[in-house]
Tab-separated table of C-alpha atoms in Angstrom:
chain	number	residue	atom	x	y	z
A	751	UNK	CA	-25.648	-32.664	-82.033
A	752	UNK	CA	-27.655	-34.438	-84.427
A	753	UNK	CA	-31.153	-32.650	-85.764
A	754	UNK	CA	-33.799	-33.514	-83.716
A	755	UNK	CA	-36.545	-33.308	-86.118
A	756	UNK	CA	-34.668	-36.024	-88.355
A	757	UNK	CA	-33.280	-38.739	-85.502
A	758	UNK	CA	-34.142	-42.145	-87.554
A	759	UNK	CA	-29.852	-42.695	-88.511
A	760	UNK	CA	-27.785	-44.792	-86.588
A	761	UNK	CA	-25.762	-41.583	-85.231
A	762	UNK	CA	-28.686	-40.360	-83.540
A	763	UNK	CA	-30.128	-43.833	-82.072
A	764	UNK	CA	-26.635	-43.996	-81.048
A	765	UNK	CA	-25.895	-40.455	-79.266
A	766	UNK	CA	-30.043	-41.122	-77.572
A	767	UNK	CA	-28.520	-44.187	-75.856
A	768	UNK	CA	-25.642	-42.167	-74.325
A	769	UNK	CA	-27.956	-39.309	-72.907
A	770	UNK	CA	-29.762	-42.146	-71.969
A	771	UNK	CA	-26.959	-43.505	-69.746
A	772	UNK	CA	-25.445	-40.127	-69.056
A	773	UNK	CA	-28.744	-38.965	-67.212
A	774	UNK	CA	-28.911	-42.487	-64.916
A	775	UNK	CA	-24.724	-41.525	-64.056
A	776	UNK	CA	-26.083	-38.262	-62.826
A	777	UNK	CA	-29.157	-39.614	-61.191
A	778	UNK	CA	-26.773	-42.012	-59.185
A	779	UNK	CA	-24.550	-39.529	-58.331
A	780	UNK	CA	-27.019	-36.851	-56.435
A	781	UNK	CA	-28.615	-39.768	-54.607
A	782	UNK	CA	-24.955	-40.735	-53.378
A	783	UNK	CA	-24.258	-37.567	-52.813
A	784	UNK	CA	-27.459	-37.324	-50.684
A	785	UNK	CA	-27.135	-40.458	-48.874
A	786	UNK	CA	-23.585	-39.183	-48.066
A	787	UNK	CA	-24.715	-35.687	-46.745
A	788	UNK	CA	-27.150	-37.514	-44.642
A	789	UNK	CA	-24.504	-39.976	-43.012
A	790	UNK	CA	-22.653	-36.606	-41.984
A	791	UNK	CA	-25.549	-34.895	-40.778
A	792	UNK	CA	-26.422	-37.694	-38.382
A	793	UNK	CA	-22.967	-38.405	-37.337
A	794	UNK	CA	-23.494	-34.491	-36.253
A	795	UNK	CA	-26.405	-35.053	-34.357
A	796	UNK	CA	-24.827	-37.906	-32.526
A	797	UNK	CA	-22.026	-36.413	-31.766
A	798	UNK	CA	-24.048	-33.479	-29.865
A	799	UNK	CA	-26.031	-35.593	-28.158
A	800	UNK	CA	-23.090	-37.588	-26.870
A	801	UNK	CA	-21.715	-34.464	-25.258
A	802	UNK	CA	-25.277	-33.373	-24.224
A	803	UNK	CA	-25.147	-36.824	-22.902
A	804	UNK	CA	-21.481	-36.689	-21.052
A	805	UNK	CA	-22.458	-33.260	-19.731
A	806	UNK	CA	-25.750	-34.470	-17.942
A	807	UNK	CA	-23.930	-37.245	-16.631
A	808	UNK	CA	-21.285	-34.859	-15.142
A	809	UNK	CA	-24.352	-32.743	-13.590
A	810	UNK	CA	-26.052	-35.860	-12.475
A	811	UNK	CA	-23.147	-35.823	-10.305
A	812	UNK	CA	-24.855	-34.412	-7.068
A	813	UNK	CA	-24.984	-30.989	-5.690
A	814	UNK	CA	-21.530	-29.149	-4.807
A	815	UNK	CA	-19.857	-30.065	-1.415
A	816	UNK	CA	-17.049	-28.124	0.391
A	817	UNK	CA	-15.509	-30.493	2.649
A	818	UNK	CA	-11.708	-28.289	3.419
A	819	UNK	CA	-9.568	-25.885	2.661
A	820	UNK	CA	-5.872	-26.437	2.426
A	821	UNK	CA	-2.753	-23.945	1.031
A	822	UNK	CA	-1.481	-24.930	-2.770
A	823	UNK	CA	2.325	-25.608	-1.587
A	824	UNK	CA	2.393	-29.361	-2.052
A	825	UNK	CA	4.658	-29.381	0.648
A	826	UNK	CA	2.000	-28.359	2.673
A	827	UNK	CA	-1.061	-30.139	1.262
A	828	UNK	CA	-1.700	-32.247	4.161
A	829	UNK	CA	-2.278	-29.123	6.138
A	830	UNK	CA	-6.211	-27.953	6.185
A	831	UNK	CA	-7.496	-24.825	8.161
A	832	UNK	CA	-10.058	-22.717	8.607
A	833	UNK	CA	-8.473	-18.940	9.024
A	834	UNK	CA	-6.324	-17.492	6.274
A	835	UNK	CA	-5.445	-13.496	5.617
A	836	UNK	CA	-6.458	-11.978	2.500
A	837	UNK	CA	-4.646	-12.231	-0.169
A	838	UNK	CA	-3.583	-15.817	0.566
A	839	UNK	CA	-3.842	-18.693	-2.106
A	840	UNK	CA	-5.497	-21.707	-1.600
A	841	UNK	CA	-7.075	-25.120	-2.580
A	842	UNK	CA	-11.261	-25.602	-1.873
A	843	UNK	CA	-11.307	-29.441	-2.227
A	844	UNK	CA	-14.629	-30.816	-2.406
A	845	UNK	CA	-16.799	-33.057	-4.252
A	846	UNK	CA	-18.977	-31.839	-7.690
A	847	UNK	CA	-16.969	-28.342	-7.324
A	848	UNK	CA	-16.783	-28.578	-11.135
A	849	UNK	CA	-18.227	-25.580	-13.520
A	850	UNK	CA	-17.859	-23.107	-10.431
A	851	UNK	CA	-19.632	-19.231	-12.133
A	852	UNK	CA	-18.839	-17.085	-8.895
A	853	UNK	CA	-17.109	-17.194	-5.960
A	854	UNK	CA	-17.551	-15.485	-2.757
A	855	UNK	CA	-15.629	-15.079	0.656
A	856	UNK	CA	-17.609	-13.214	2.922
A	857	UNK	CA	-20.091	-12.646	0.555
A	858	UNK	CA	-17.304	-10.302	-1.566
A	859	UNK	CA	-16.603	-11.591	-4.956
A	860	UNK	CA	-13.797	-13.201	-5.818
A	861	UNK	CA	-11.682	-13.606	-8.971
A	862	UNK	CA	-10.766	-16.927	-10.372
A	863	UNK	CA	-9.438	-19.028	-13.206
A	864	UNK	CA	-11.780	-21.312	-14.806
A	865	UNK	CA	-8.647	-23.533	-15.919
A	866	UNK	CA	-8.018	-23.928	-11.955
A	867	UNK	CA	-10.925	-25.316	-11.677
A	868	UNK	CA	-12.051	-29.120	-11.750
A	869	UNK	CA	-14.624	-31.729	-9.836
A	870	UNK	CA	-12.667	-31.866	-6.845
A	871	UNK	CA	-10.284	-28.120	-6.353
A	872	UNK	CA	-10.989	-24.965	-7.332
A	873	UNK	CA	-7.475	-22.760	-6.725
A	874	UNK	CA	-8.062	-19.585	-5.902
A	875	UNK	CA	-6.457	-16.400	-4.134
A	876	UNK	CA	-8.416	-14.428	-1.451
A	877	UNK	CA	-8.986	-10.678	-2.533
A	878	UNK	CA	-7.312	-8.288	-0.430
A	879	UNK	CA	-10.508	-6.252	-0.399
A	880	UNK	CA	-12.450	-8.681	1.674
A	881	UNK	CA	-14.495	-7.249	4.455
A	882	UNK	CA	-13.392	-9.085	7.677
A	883	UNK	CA	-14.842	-8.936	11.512
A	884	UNK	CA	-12.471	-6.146	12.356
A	885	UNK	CA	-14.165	-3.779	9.667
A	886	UNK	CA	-17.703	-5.487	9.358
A	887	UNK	CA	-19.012	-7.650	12.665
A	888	UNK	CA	-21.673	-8.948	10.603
A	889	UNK	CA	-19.434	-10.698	7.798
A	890	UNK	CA	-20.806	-14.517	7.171
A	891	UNK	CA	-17.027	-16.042	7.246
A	892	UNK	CA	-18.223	-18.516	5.166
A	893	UNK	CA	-17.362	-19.220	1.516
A	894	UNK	CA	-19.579	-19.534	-0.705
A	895	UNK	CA	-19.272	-21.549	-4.390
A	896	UNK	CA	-22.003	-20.712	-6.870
A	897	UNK	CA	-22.008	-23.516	-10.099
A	898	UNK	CA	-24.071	-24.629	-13.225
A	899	UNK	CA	-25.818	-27.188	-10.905
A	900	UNK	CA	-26.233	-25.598	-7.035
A	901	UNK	CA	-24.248	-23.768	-4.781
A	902	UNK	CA	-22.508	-24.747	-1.567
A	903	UNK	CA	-20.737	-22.772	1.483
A	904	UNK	CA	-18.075	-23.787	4.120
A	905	UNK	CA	-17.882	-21.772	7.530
A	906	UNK	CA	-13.923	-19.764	6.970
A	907	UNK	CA	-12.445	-16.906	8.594
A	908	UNK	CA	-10.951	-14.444	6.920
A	909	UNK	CA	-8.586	-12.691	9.256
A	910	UNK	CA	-7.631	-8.977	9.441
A	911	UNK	CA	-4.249	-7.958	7.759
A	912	UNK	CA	-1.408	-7.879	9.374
A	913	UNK	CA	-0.604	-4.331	11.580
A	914	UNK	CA	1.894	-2.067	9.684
A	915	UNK	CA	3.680	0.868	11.518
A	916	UNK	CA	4.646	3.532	9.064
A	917	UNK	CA	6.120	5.786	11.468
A	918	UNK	CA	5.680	7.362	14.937
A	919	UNK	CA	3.889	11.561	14.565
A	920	UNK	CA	6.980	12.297	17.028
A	921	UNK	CA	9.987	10.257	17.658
A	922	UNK	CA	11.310	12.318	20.379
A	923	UNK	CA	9.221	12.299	23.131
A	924	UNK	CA	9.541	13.296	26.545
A	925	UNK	CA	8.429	11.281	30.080
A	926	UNK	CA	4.744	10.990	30.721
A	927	UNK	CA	3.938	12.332	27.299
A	928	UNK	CA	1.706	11.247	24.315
A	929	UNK	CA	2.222	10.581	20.378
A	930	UNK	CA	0.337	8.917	17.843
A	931	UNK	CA	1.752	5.775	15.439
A	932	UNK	CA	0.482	6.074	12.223
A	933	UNK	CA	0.287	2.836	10.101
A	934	UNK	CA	-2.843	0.781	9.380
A	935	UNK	CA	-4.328	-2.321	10.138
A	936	UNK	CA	-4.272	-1.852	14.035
A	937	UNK	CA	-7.141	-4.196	14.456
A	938	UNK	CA	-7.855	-6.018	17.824
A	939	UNK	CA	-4.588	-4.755	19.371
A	940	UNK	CA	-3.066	-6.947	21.913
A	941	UNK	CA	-0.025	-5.009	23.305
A	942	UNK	CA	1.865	-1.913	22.151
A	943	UNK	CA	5.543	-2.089	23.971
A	944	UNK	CA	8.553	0.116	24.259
A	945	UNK	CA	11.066	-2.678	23.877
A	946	UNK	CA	9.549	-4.729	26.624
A	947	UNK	CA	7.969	-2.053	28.707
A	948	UNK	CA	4.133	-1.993	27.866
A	949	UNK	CA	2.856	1.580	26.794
A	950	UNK	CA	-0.800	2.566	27.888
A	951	UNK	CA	-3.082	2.554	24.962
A	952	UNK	CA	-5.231	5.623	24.779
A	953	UNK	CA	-7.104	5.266	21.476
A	954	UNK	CA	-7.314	3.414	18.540
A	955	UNK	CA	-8.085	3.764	14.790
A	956	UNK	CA	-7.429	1.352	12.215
A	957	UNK	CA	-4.761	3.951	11.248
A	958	UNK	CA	-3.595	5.219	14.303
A	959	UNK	CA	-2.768	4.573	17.900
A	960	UNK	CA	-2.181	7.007	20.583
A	961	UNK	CA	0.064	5.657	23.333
A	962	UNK	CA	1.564	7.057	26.184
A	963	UNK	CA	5.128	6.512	27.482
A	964	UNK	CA	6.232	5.885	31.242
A	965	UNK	CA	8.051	8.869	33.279
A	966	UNK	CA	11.246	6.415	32.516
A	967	UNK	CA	11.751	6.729	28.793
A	968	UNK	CA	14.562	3.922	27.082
A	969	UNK	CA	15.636	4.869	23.680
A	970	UNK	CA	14.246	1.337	21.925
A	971	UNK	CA	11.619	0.468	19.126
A	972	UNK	CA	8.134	0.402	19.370
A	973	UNK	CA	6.410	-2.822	18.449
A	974	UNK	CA	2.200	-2.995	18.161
A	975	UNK	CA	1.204	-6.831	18.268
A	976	UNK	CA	-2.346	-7.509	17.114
A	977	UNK	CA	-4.962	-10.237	16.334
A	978	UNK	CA	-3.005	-11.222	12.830
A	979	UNK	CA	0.248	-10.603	13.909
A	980	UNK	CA	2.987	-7.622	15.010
A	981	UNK	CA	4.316	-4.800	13.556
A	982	UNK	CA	8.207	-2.981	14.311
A	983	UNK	CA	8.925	0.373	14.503
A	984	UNK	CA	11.866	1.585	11.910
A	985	UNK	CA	13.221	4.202	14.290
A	986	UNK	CA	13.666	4.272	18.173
A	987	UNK	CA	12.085	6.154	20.152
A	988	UNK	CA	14.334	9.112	21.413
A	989	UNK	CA	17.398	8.210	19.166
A	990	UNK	CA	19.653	11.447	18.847
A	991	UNK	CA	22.037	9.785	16.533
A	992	UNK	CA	23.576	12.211	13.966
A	993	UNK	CA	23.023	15.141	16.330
A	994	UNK	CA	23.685	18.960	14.537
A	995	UNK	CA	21.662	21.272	16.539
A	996	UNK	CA	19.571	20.351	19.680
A	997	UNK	CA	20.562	23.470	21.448
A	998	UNK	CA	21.844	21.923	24.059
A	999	UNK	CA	24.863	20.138	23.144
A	1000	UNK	CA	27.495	22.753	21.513
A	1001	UNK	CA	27.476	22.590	17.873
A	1002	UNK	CA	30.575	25.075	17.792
A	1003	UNK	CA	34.389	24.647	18.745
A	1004	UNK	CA	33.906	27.371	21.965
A	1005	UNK	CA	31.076	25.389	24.003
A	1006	UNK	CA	27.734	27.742	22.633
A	1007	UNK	CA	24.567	26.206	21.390
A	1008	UNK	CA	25.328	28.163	17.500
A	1009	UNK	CA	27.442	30.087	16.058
A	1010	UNK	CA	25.622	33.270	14.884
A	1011	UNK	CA	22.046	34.145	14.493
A	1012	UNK	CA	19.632	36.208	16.989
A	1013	UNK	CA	16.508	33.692	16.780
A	1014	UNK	CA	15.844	33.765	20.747
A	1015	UNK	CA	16.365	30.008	22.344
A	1016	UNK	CA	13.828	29.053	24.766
A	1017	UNK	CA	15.360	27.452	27.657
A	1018	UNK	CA	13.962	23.389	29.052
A	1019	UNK	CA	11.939	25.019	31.646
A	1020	UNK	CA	9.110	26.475	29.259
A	1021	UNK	CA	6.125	24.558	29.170
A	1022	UNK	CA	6.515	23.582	25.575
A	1023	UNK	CA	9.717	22.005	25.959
A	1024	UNK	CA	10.782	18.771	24.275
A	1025	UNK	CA	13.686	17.771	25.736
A	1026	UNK	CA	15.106	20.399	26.358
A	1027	UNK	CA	16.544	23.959	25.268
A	1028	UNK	CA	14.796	24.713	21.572
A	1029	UNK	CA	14.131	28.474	18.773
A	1030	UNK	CA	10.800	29.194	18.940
A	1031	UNK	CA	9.379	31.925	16.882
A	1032	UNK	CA	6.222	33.503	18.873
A	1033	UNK	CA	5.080	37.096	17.507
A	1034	UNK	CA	2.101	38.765	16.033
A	1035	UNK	CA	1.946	40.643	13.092
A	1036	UNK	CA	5.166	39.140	11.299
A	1037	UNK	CA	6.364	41.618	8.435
A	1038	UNK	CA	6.897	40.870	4.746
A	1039	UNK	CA	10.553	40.141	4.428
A	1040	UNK	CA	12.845	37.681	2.975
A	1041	UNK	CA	15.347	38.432	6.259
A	1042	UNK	CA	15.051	39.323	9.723
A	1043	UNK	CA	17.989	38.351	12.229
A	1044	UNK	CA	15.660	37.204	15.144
A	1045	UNK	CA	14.467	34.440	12.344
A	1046	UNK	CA	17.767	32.738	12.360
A	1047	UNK	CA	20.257	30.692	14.076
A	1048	UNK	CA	23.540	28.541	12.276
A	1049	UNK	CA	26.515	26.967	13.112
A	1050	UNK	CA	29.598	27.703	11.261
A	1051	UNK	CA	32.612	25.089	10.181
A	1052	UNK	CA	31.786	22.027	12.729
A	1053	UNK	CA	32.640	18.946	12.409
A	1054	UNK	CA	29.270	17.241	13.490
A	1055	UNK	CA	30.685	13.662	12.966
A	1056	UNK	CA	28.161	12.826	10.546
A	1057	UNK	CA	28.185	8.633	9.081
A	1058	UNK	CA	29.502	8.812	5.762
A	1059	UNK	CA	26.485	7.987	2.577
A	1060	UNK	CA	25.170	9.187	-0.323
A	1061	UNK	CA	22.305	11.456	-0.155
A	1062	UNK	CA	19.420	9.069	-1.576
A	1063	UNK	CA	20.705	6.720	1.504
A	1064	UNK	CA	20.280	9.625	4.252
A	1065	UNK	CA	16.906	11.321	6.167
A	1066	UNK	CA	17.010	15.001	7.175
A	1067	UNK	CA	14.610	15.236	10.819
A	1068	UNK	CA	13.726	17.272	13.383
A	1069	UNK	CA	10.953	17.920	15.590
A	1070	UNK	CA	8.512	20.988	15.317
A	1071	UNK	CA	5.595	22.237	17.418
A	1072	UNK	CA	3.159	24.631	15.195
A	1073	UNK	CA	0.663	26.112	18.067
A	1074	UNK	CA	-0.906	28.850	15.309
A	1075	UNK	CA	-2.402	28.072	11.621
A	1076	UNK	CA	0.194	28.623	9.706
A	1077	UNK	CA	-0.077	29.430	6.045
A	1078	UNK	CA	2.530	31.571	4.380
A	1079	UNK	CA	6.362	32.106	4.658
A	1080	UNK	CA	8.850	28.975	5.210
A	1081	UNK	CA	11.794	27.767	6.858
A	1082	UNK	CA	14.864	27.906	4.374
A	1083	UNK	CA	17.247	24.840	5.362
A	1084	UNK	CA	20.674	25.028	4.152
A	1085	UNK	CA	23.816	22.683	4.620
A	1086	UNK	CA	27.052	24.151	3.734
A	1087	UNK	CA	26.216	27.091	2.511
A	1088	UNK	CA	24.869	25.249	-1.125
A	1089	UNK	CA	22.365	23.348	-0.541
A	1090	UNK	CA	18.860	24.189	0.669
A	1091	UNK	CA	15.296	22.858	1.158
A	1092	UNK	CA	12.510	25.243	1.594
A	1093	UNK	CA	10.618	23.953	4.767
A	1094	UNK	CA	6.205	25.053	4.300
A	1095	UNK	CA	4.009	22.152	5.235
A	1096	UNK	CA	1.158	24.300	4.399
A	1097	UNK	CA	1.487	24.356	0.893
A	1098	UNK	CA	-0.472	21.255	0.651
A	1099	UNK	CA	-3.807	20.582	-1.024
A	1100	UNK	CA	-4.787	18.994	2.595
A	1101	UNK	CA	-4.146	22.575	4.417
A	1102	UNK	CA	-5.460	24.780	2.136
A	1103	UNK	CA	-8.532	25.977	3.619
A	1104	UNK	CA	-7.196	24.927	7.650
A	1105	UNK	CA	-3.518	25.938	7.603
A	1106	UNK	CA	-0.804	23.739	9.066
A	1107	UNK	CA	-0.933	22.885	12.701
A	1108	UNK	CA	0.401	19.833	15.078
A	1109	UNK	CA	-0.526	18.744	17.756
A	1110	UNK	CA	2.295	18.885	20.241
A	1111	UNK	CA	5.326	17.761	19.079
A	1112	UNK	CA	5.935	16.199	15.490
A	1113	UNK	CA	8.782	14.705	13.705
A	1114	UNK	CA	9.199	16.334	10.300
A	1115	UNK	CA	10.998	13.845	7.664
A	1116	UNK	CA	12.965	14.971	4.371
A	1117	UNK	CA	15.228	12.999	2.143
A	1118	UNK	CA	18.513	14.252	2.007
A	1119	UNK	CA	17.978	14.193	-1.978
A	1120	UNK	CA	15.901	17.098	-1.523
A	1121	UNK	CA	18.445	19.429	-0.209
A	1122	UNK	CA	20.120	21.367	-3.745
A	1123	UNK	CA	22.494	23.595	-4.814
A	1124	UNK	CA	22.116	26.275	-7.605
A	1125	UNK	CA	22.595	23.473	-10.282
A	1126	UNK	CA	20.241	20.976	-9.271
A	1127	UNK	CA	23.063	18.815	-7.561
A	1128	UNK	CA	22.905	16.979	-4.558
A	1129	UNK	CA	25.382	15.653	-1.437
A	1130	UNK	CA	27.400	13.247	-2.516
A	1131	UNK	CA	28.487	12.204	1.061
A	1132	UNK	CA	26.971	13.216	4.485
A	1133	UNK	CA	29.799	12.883	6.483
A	1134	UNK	CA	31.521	16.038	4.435
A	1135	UNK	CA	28.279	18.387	5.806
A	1136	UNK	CA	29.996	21.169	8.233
A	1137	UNK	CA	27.145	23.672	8.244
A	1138	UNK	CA	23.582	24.215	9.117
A	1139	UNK	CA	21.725	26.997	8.613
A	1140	UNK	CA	17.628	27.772	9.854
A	1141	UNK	CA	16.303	30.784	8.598
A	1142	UNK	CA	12.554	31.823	8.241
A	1143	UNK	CA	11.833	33.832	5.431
A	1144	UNK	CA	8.643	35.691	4.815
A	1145	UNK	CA	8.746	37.307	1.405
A	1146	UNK	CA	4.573	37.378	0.602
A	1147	UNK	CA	2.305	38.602	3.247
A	1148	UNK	CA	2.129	39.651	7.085
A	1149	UNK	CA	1.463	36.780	9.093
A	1150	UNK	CA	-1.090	37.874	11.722
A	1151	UNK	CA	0.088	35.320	14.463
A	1152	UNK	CA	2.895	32.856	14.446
A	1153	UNK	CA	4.269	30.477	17.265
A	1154	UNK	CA	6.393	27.899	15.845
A	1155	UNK	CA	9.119	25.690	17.996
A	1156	UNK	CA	12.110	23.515	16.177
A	1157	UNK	CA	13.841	21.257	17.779
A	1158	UNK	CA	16.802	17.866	17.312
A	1159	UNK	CA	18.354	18.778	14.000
A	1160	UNK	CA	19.823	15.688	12.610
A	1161	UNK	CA	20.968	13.620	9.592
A	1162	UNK	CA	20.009	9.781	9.769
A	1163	UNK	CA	20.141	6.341	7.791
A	1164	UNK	CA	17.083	5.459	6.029
């Protein structure tokens, strides 16, 4: 750069008129550079008020409106109700049901997708949790739609589940007698029948009915028809199939009840007879032993014509009356001499301060898979069982009073 001091040659007048220009290049440049920053900032501010614009025009739409209620199958989109069980899926249609924030059936919260959700549906499945008039008399059945501009509700009702029968507390039962059917759901019960004979309803729980059977007693299923539908027993009542020891029909080749064992058998005429003869253990003061010959009774090779299966397809049963808390010693269950299942309800966090007892009669349910021999194996086919032995065994402590009936031995189908 020329001296500054001494700018009077043509080189300097020269390199002064291209600062000169060079300065008005970069003048013009930040004011473009402005103007263009500007443009984009505005174009910004338009473009946010455009959607502030679009999204109070969609608000200005009018309040929220419920107007039906129909299932999602499209198949079945013409069909609108107003009852549905929880769990259920379905369409609200409606009017301004857009930008839905909660969503209530009976005033209990429900779960939903905001994708499923537009101006006119909002698809959503009924929790399974919802209170209905069977648990809560005072539910609203209504559904209610809270959303960014008002809420709305429709008059619904959410019906009780559907009954389920989990099994019957004694599936042996004898004429004019009592049992329980434990399941859940028995809300507003219709009808409990016996195949088609109708069974007197004595109580009921949501978990459990007590019935009472006729003095005429048909072996058939039990079915318990409610409000929301009917529920089927698994097992019939009074089914003896896969007999081995009922004490009344020989289980050896010479005509006796079983083949060895001193456990006394009570004959049909006691009071606490099932249905007929059964071992009953009734003492005081039961010693600490792992033996005693009035504990036991067993068949020995019998062919108890037992359906062929695998073990994880077969149920070990039979029916047992516990009068006294009982909370040591067990029954030790073995078939064929191998394999053996140690038999103490007690032993159950649900016992431990009570002891076991049952009231009356109960049916006591084991998987076959349970049963093992000294390896950890199990039966590999039922039909190839030819011995039972019941044995209680009392190995830790005197038992101050026990009085304990068994009854109906048998192998089933699951």
């Amino acid at each position: 750069m020329p001296d500054s001091l001494s700018c009077y040659s043509a080189d300097c007048i020269e390199w002064n008129k291209e600062n000169i220009q060079m300065k008005k290049k970069i003048q013009l440049f930040i004011k473009t550079k402005k103007f263009e920053i500007l443009c984009l900032l505005l174009s910004a501010m338009m473009s946010v008020l455009t959607m502030s614009c679009k999204e109070n025009s969609i608000d200005a739409g009018g309040p929220p409106i419920i107007k039906q209620v129909r299932l999602v199958d499209p198949a079945k989109k013409d069909s609108t109700f107003a009852k549905a069980l929880p769990g259920t899926l379905i369409v609200i249609q409606g009017e301004n049901l857009h930008r839905v924030l909660k969503a209530y059936f009976n005033d209990f919260p429900a779960p939903f997708n905001a994708v499923m959700n537009t101006s006119d549906n909002l698809i959503i499945t009924i929790p399974g949790e919802v209170p209905t008039a069977a648990t809560d008399p005072a539910v609203s059945n209504k559904i209610r739609l809270v959303t960014t501009h008002g809420e709305t509700s429709f008059s619904f009702t959410i019906l009780p589940p559907p009954p389920v029968l989990s099994s019957l507390y004694c599936e042996i039962v004898k004429p004019n007698s009592e049992t329980y059917l434990i399941g859940n759901y028995f809300y507003n019960v219709k009808s409990v029948k016996l195949g088609t004979t109708p069974l007197q309803v004595v109580s009921v729980t949501p978990t459990l009915i007590r019935v009472k059977f006729p003095a005429v007693i048909t072996s058939d299923f039990v079915t318990v028809e409610c409000e929301s539908g009917s529920a089927k027993s698994t097992v019939k009542v009074n089914d003896f199939t896969g007999n081995m020891i009922n004490f009344d029909i020989p289980a050896t080749s010479w005509g006796s009840a079983v083949c060895w064992g001193d456990s006394p058998i009570i004959a049909e005429t006691d009071a606490d007879a099932l249905t007929g003869k059964f071992a009953r253990i009734n003492d005081k003061n039961l010693p600490k032993t792992g033996y005693n010959a009035s504990w036991v009774f067993a068949t020995c090779y019998f062919d108890f014509k037992l359906a062929a299966g695998n073990a994880t397809d077969k149920l070990f049963k039979f029916e047992h009356n516990v009068k006294e808390a009982w909370t040591t010693g067990y029954y030790e269950i073995t078939l064929n001499n191998d394999y053996v299942y140690k038999f103490k309800p007690w032993d159950n966090v649900l016992f431990a301060k009570t002891g076991y007892k049952t009231e009356g009669w109960s049916t006591a349910t084991i998987s076959l898979t349970e049963f093992k021999n000294a390896t950890g194996l199990t039966i590999a086919d039922a039909s190839k069982i030819t011995d039972l032995k019941v044995s209680f065994s009392n190995p830790d402590a005197v038992i101050p009073a026990f009085n304990t009936g068994v009854d109906n031995f048998r192998i089933v189908s699951r």
